[in-house]
Short mmCIF file of C-alpha atoms in Angstrom, two decimals:
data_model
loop_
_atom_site.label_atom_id
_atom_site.label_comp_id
_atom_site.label_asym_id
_atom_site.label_seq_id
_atom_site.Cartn_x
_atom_site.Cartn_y
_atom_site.Cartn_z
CA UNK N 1019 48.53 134.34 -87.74
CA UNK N 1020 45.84 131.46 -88.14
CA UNK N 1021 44.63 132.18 -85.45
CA UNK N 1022 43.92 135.57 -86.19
CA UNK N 1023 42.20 135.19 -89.51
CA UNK N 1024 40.08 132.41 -87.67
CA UNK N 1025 39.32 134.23 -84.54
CA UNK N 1026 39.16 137.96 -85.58
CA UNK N 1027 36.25 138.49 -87.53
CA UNK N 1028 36.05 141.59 -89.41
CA UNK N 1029 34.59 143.30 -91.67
CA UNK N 1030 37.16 141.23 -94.62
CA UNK N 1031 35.62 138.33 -94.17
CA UNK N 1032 32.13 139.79 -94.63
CA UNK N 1033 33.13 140.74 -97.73
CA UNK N 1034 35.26 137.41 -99.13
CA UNK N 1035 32.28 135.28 -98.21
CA UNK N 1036 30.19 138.26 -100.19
CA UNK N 1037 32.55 137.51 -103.49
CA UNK N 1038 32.56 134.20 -102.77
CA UNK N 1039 28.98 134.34 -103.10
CA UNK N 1040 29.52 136.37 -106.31
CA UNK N 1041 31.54 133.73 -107.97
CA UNK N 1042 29.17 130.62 -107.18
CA UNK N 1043 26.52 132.78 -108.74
CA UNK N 1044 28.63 133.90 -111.85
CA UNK N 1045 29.86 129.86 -112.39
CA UNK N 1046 26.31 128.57 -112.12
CA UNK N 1047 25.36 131.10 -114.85
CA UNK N 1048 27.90 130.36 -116.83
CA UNK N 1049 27.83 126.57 -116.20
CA UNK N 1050 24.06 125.29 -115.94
CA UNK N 1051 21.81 125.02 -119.10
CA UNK N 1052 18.84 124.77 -116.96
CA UNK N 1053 17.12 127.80 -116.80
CA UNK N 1054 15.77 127.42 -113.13
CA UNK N 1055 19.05 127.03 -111.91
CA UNK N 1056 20.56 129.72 -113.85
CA UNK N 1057 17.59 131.90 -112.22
CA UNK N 1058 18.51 130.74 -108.82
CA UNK N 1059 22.10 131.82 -109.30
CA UNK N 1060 21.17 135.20 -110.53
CA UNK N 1061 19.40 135.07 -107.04
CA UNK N 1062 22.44 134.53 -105.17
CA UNK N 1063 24.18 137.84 -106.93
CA UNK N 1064 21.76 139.55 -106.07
CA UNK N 1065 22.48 138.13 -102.42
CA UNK N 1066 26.13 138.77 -102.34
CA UNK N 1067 25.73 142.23 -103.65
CA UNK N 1068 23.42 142.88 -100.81
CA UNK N 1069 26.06 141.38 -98.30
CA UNK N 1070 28.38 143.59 -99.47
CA UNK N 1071 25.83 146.87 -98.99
CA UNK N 1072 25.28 145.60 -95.52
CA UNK N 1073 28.63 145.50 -94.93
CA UNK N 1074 29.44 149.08 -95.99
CA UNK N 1075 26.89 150.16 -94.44
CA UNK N 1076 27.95 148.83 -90.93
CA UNK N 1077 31.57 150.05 -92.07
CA UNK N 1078 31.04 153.75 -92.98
CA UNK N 1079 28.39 154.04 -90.51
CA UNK N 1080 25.36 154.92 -92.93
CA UNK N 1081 22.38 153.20 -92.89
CA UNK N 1082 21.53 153.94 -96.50
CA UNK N 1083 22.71 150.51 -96.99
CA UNK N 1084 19.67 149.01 -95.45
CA UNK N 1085 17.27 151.12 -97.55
CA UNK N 1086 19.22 149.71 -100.77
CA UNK N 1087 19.39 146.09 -99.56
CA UNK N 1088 15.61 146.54 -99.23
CA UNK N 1089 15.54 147.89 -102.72
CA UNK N 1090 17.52 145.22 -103.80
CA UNK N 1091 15.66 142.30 -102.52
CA UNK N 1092 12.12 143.90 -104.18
CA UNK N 1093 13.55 143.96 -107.42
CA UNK N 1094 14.66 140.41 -106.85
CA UNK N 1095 11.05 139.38 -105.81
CA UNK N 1096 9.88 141.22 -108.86
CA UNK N 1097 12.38 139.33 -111.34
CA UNK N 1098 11.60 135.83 -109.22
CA UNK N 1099 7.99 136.41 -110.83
CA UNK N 1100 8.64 137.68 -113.95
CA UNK N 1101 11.57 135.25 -114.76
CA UNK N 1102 9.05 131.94 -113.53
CA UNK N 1103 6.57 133.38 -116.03
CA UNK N 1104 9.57 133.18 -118.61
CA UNK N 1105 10.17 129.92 -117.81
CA UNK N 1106 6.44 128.70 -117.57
CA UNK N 1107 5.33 130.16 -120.83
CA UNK N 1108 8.67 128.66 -122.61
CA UNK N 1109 8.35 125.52 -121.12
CA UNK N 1110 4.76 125.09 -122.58
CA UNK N 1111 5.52 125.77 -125.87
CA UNK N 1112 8.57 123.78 -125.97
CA UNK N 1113 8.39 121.28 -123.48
CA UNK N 1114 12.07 121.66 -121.90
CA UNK N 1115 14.30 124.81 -120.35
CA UNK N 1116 17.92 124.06 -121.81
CA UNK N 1117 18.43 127.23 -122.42
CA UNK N 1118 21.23 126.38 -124.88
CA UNK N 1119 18.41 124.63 -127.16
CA UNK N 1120 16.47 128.20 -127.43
CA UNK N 1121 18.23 129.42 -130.44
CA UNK N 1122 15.47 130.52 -132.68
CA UNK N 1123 16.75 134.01 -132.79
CA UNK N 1124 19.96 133.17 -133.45
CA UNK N 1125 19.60 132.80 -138.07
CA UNK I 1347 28.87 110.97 -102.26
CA UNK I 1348 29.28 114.42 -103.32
CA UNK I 1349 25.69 115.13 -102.17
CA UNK I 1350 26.20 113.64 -99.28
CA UNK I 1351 29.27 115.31 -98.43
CA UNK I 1352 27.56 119.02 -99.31
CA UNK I 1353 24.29 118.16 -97.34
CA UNK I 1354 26.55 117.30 -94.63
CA UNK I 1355 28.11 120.28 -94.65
CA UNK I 1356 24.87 122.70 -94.54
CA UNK I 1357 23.21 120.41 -91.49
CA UNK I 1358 27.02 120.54 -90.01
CA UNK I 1359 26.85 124.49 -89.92
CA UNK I 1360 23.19 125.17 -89.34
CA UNK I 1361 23.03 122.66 -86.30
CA UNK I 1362 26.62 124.05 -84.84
CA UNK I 1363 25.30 127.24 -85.18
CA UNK I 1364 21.94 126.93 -83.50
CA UNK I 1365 24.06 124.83 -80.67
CA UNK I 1366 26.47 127.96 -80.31
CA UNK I 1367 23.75 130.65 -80.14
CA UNK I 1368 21.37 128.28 -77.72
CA UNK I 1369 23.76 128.66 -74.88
CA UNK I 1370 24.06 132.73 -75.67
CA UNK I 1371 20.12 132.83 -75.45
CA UNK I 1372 20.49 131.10 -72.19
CA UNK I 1373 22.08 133.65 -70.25
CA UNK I 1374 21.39 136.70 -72.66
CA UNK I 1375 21.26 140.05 -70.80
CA UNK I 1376 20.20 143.10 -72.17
CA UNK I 1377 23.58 144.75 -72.26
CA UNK I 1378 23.85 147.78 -75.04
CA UNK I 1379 26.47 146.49 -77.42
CA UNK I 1380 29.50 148.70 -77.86
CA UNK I 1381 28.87 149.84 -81.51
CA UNK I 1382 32.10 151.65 -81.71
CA UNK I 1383 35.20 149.44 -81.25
CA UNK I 1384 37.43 149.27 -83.63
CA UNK I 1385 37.87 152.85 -84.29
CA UNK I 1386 40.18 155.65 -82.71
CA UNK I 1387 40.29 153.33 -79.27
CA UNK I 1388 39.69 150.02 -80.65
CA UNK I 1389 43.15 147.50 -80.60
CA UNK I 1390 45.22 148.87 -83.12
CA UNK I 1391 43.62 149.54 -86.35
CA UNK I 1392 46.66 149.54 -88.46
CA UNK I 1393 46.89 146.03 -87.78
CA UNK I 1394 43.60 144.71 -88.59
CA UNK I 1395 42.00 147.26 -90.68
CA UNK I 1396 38.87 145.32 -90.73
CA UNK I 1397 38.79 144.77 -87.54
CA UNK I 1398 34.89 145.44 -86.00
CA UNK I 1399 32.93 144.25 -82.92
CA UNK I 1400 32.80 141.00 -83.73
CA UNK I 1401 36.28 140.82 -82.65
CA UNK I 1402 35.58 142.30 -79.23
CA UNK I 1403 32.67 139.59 -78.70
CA UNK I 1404 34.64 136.69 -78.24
CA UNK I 1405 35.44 133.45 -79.91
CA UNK I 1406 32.15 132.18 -79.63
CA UNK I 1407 30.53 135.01 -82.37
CA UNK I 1408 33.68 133.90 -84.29
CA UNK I 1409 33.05 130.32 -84.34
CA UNK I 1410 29.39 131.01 -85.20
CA UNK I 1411 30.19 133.09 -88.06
CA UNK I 1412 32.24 130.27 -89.53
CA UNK I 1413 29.22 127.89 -89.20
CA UNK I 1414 26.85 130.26 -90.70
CA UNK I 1415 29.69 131.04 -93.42
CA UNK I 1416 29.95 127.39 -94.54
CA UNK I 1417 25.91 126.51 -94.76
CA UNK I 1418 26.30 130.07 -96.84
CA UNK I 1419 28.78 128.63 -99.33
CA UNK I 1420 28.09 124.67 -98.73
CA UNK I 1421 24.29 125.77 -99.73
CA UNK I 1422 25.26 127.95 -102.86
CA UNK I 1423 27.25 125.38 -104.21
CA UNK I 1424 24.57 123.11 -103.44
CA UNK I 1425 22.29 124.59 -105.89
CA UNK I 1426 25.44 125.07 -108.34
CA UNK I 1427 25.77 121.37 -108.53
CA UNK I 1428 22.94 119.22 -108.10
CA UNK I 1429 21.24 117.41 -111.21
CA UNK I 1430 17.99 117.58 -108.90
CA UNK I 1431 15.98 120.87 -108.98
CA UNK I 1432 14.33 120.41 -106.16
CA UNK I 1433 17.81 119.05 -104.18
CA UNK I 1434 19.15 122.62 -105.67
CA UNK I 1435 16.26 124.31 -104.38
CA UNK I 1436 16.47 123.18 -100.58
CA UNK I 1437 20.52 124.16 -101.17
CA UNK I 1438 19.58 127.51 -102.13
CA UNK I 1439 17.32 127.08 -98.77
CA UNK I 1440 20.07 126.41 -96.46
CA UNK I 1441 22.20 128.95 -98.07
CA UNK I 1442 19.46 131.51 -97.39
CA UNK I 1443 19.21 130.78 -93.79
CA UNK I 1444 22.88 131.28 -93.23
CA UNK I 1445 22.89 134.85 -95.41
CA UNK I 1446 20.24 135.74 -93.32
CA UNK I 1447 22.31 134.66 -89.88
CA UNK I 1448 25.52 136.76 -90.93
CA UNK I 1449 23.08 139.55 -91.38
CA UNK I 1450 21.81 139.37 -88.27
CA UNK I 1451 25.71 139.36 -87.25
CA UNK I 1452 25.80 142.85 -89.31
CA UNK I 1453 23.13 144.41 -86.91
CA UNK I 1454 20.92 144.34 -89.63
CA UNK I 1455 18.42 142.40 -87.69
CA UNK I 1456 15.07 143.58 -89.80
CA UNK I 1457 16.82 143.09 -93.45
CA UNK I 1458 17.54 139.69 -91.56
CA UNK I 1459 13.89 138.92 -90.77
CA UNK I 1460 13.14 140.18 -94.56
CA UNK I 1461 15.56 138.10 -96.09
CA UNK I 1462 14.29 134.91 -93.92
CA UNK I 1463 10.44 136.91 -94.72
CA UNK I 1464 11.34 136.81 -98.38
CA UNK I 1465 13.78 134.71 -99.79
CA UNK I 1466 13.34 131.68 -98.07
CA UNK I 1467 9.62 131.86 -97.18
CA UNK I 1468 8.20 133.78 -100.95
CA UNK I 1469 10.52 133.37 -103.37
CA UNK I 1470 11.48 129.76 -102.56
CA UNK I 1471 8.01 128.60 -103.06
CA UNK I 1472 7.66 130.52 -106.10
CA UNK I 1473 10.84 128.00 -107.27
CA UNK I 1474 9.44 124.86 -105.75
CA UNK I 1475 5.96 125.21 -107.09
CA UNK I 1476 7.37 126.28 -110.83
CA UNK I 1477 9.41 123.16 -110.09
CA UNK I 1478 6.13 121.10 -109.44
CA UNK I 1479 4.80 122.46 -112.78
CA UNK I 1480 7.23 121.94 -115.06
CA UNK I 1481 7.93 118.25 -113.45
CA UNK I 1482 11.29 117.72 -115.19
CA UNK I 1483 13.57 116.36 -112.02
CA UNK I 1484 16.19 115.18 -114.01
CA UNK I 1485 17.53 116.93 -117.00
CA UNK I 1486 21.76 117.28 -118.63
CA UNK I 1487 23.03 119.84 -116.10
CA UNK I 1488 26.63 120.87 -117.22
CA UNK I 1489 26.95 122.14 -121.21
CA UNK I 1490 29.17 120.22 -123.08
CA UNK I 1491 33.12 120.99 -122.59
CA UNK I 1492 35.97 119.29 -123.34
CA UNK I 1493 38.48 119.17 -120.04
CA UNK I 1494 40.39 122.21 -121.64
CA UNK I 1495 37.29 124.41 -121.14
CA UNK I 1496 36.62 123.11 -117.44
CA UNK I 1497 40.29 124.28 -116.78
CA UNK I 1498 39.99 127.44 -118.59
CA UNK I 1499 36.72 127.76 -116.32
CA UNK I 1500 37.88 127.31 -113.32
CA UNK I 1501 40.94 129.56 -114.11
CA UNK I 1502 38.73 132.18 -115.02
CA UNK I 1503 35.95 131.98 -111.96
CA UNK I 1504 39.07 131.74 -109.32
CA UNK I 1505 40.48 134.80 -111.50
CA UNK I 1506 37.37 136.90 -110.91
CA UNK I 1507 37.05 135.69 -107.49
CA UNK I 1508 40.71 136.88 -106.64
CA UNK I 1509 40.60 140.57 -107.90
CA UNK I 1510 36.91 140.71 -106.45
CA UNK I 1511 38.33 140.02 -103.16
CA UNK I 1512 41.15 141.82 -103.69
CA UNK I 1513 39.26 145.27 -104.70
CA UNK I 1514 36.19 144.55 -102.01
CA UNK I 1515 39.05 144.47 -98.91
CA UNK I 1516 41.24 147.56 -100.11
CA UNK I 1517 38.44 149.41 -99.33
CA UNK I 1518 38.63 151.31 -95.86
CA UNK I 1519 36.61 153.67 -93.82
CA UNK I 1520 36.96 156.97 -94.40
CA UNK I 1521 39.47 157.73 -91.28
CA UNK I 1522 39.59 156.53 -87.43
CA UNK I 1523 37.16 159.79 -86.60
CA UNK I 1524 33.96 158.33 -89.02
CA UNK I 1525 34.72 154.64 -87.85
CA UNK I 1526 34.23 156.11 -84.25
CA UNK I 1527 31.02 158.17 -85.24
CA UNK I 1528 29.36 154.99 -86.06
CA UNK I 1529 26.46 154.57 -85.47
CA UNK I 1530 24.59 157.52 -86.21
CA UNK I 1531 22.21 158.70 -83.41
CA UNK I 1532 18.93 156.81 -83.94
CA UNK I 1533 17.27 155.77 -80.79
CA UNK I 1534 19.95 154.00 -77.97
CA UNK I 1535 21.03 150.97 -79.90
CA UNK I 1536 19.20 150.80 -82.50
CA UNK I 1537 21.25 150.68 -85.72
CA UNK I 1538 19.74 148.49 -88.30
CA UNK I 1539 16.16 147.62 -86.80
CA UNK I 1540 12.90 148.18 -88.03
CA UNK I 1541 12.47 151.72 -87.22
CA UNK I 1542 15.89 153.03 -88.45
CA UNK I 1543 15.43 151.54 -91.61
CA UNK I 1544 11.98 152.65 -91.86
CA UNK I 1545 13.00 156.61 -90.89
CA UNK I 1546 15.67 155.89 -93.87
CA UNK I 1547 12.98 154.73 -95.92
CA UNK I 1548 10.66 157.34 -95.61
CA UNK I 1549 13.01 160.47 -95.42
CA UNK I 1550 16.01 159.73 -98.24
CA UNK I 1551 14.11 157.46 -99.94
CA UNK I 1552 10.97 157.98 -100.52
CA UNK I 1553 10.81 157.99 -104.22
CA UNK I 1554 12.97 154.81 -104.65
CA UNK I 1555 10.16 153.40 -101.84
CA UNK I 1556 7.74 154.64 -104.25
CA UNK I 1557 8.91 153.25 -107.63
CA UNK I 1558 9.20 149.82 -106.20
CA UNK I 1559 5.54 149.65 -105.22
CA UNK I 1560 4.62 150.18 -109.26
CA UNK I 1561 7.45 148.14 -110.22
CA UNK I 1562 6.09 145.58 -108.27
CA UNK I 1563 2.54 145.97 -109.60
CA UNK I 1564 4.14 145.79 -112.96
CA UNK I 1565 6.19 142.70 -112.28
CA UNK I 1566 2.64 141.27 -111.00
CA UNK I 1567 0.73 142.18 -113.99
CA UNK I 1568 3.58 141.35 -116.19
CA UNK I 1569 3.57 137.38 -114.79
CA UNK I 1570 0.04 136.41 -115.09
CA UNK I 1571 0.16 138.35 -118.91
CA UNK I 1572 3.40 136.38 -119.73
CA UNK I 1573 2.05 133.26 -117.60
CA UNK I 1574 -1.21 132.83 -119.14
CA UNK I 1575 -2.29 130.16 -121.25
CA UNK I 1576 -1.97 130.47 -125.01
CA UNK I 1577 -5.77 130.96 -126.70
CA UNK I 1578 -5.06 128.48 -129.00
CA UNK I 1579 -4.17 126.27 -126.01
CA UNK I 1580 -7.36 127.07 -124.43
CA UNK I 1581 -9.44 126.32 -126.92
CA UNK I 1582 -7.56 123.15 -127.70
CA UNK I 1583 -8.28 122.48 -124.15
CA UNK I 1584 -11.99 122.87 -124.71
CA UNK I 1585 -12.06 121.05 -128.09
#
């Protein structure tokens, strides 16, 4: 049975190691005040969802999947740069990132 | 010690992966891989549902998969972890490297060369040179919970990660027939490389294709507007 899981690679554990992905992403969101790292966790979503689009594709046999993924990882380069100019423009004003100290929406 | 332990883990996988593939390279032959095991004549599908041609490749693939799986995860928690941005940064490094090495497992060797193109190459420097800027190694990483909310936490992310494994793996192919039709007929063996993605590209997708090269310019436009220094700044600068 160990064995099994260990040696016989499927398509399941594409797809754990995707959600595990997922989760490390959703707990450094949730966790981190630092807005870099809370960026760089958004980044590996992004990764894990296109893990899992990979791994359909290969699955149902449809390369559509690759055309998304490539979709996917634009629109991450696109948010990388927009996000860092976030993050650049607050940090000058107010000299740190916590992102738990940028309340002045909030009264 | 924790660091330690994590960076150990990344170099463990990436170096027992590059020492498993080096003797594959050796005495690589250009055999077309069997795209279609695991379906109508693949070893019985009702007992491994997931079962694909990684199986039929031997124990080696399998062991290399592993490796690649734990600089993955080792990486990601990595950047999850570390009070250092830049430590975080080369974790998020490593962890792109092995993403990019389980695609490449996926036959998706040009979104491989993209993601290794892209993530680890542009967008990584974009982090490390924002990281440069802003100069701030150190900083209080974790918000402030009592050990009640830690628990809760970790209840909660194993929750999420449970019914996300749970829904991702009841999903199945359509039937044995569409498992066996893989892969559709583009060019010999070529599922996944440059040209089948491109002929996807440019026949279903055009207008996505299209949309991303103005949301790109956008997102360009956007940074430096955003980015910019403030006028009073600038003139503060100057006084």
């Amino acid at each position: 049975m160990l064995n099994d899981v260990f040696f016989n690679v499927g398509y399941g554990h594409f797809l754990v190691l995707a959600g595990m992905l997922f989760v490390i992403g959703v707990a450094g969101v949730v966790v981190r005040r630092n807005a870099l790292i809370m960026m760089m966790s958004i980044e590996l979503m992004l990764n894990a969802a296109n893990m899992t689009l990979l791994t359909f594709s290969r699955m149902w046999g449809n390369g559509s999947g690759h055309a998304f993924a490539l979709i996917v990882i634009a629109v991450a380069a696109a948010e990388a740069a927009v996000g860092l100019a976030i993050v650049v423009a607050v940090f000058r004003g107010r000299r740190h990132i916590d992102v738990d100290r940028l309340n002045t929406l909030r009264s | 010690m924790t660091q330690r332990l994590l960076l150990l883990l990344v170099a463990f996988g990436l170096i027992f992966g590059a020492a498993l593939v080096a003797p594959d390279l050796a005495d690589a032959q250009p055999t077309a891989i069997d795209l279609r095991k695991g379906g109508a004549t693949g070893p019985s599908p009702d007992l491994h549902p997931h079962s694909d041609l990684v199986e039929g490749s031997g124990k080696g693939l399998a062991l290399l998969f592993w490796a690649f799986a734990a600089a993955t995860v080792g990486g990601a928690l990595f950047v999850v972890t570390r009070k250092n941005l830049i430590a975080a940064v080369m974790g998020m490094v490593g962890s792109f490297l092995g993403i990019s090495a389980i695609y490449m497992m996926l036959y998706a060797s040009f979104l491989s060369v993209i993601q290794m193109l892209v993530y680890a190459g542009a967008i990584m420097v974009l982090f490390v040179f924002v990281i440069m800027i802003l100069n701030r190694p150190e900083d209080d990483p974790i918000g402030r919970t009592g050990r009640l909310g830690k628990v809760l936490a970790g209840v909660a992310i194993l929750y999420l990660f449970a019914r996300l494994a749970s829904l991702l793996m009841s999903v199945r192919p359509l039937d044995a027939a569409s498992a066996a039709a893989v892969p559709p007929p583009v060019d010999g063996n070529a599922w996944g490389s440059t040209k089948a993605v491109g002929i996807e590209l440019f026949t279903n997708y055009v207008f996505p294709f299209e949309a991303i090269s103005i949301l790109l310019l956008v997102a360009v436009v956007g940074a430096i507007a955003i980015a910019r220094p403030l006028r009073d700044d600038a003139a503060q600068e100057g006084a």
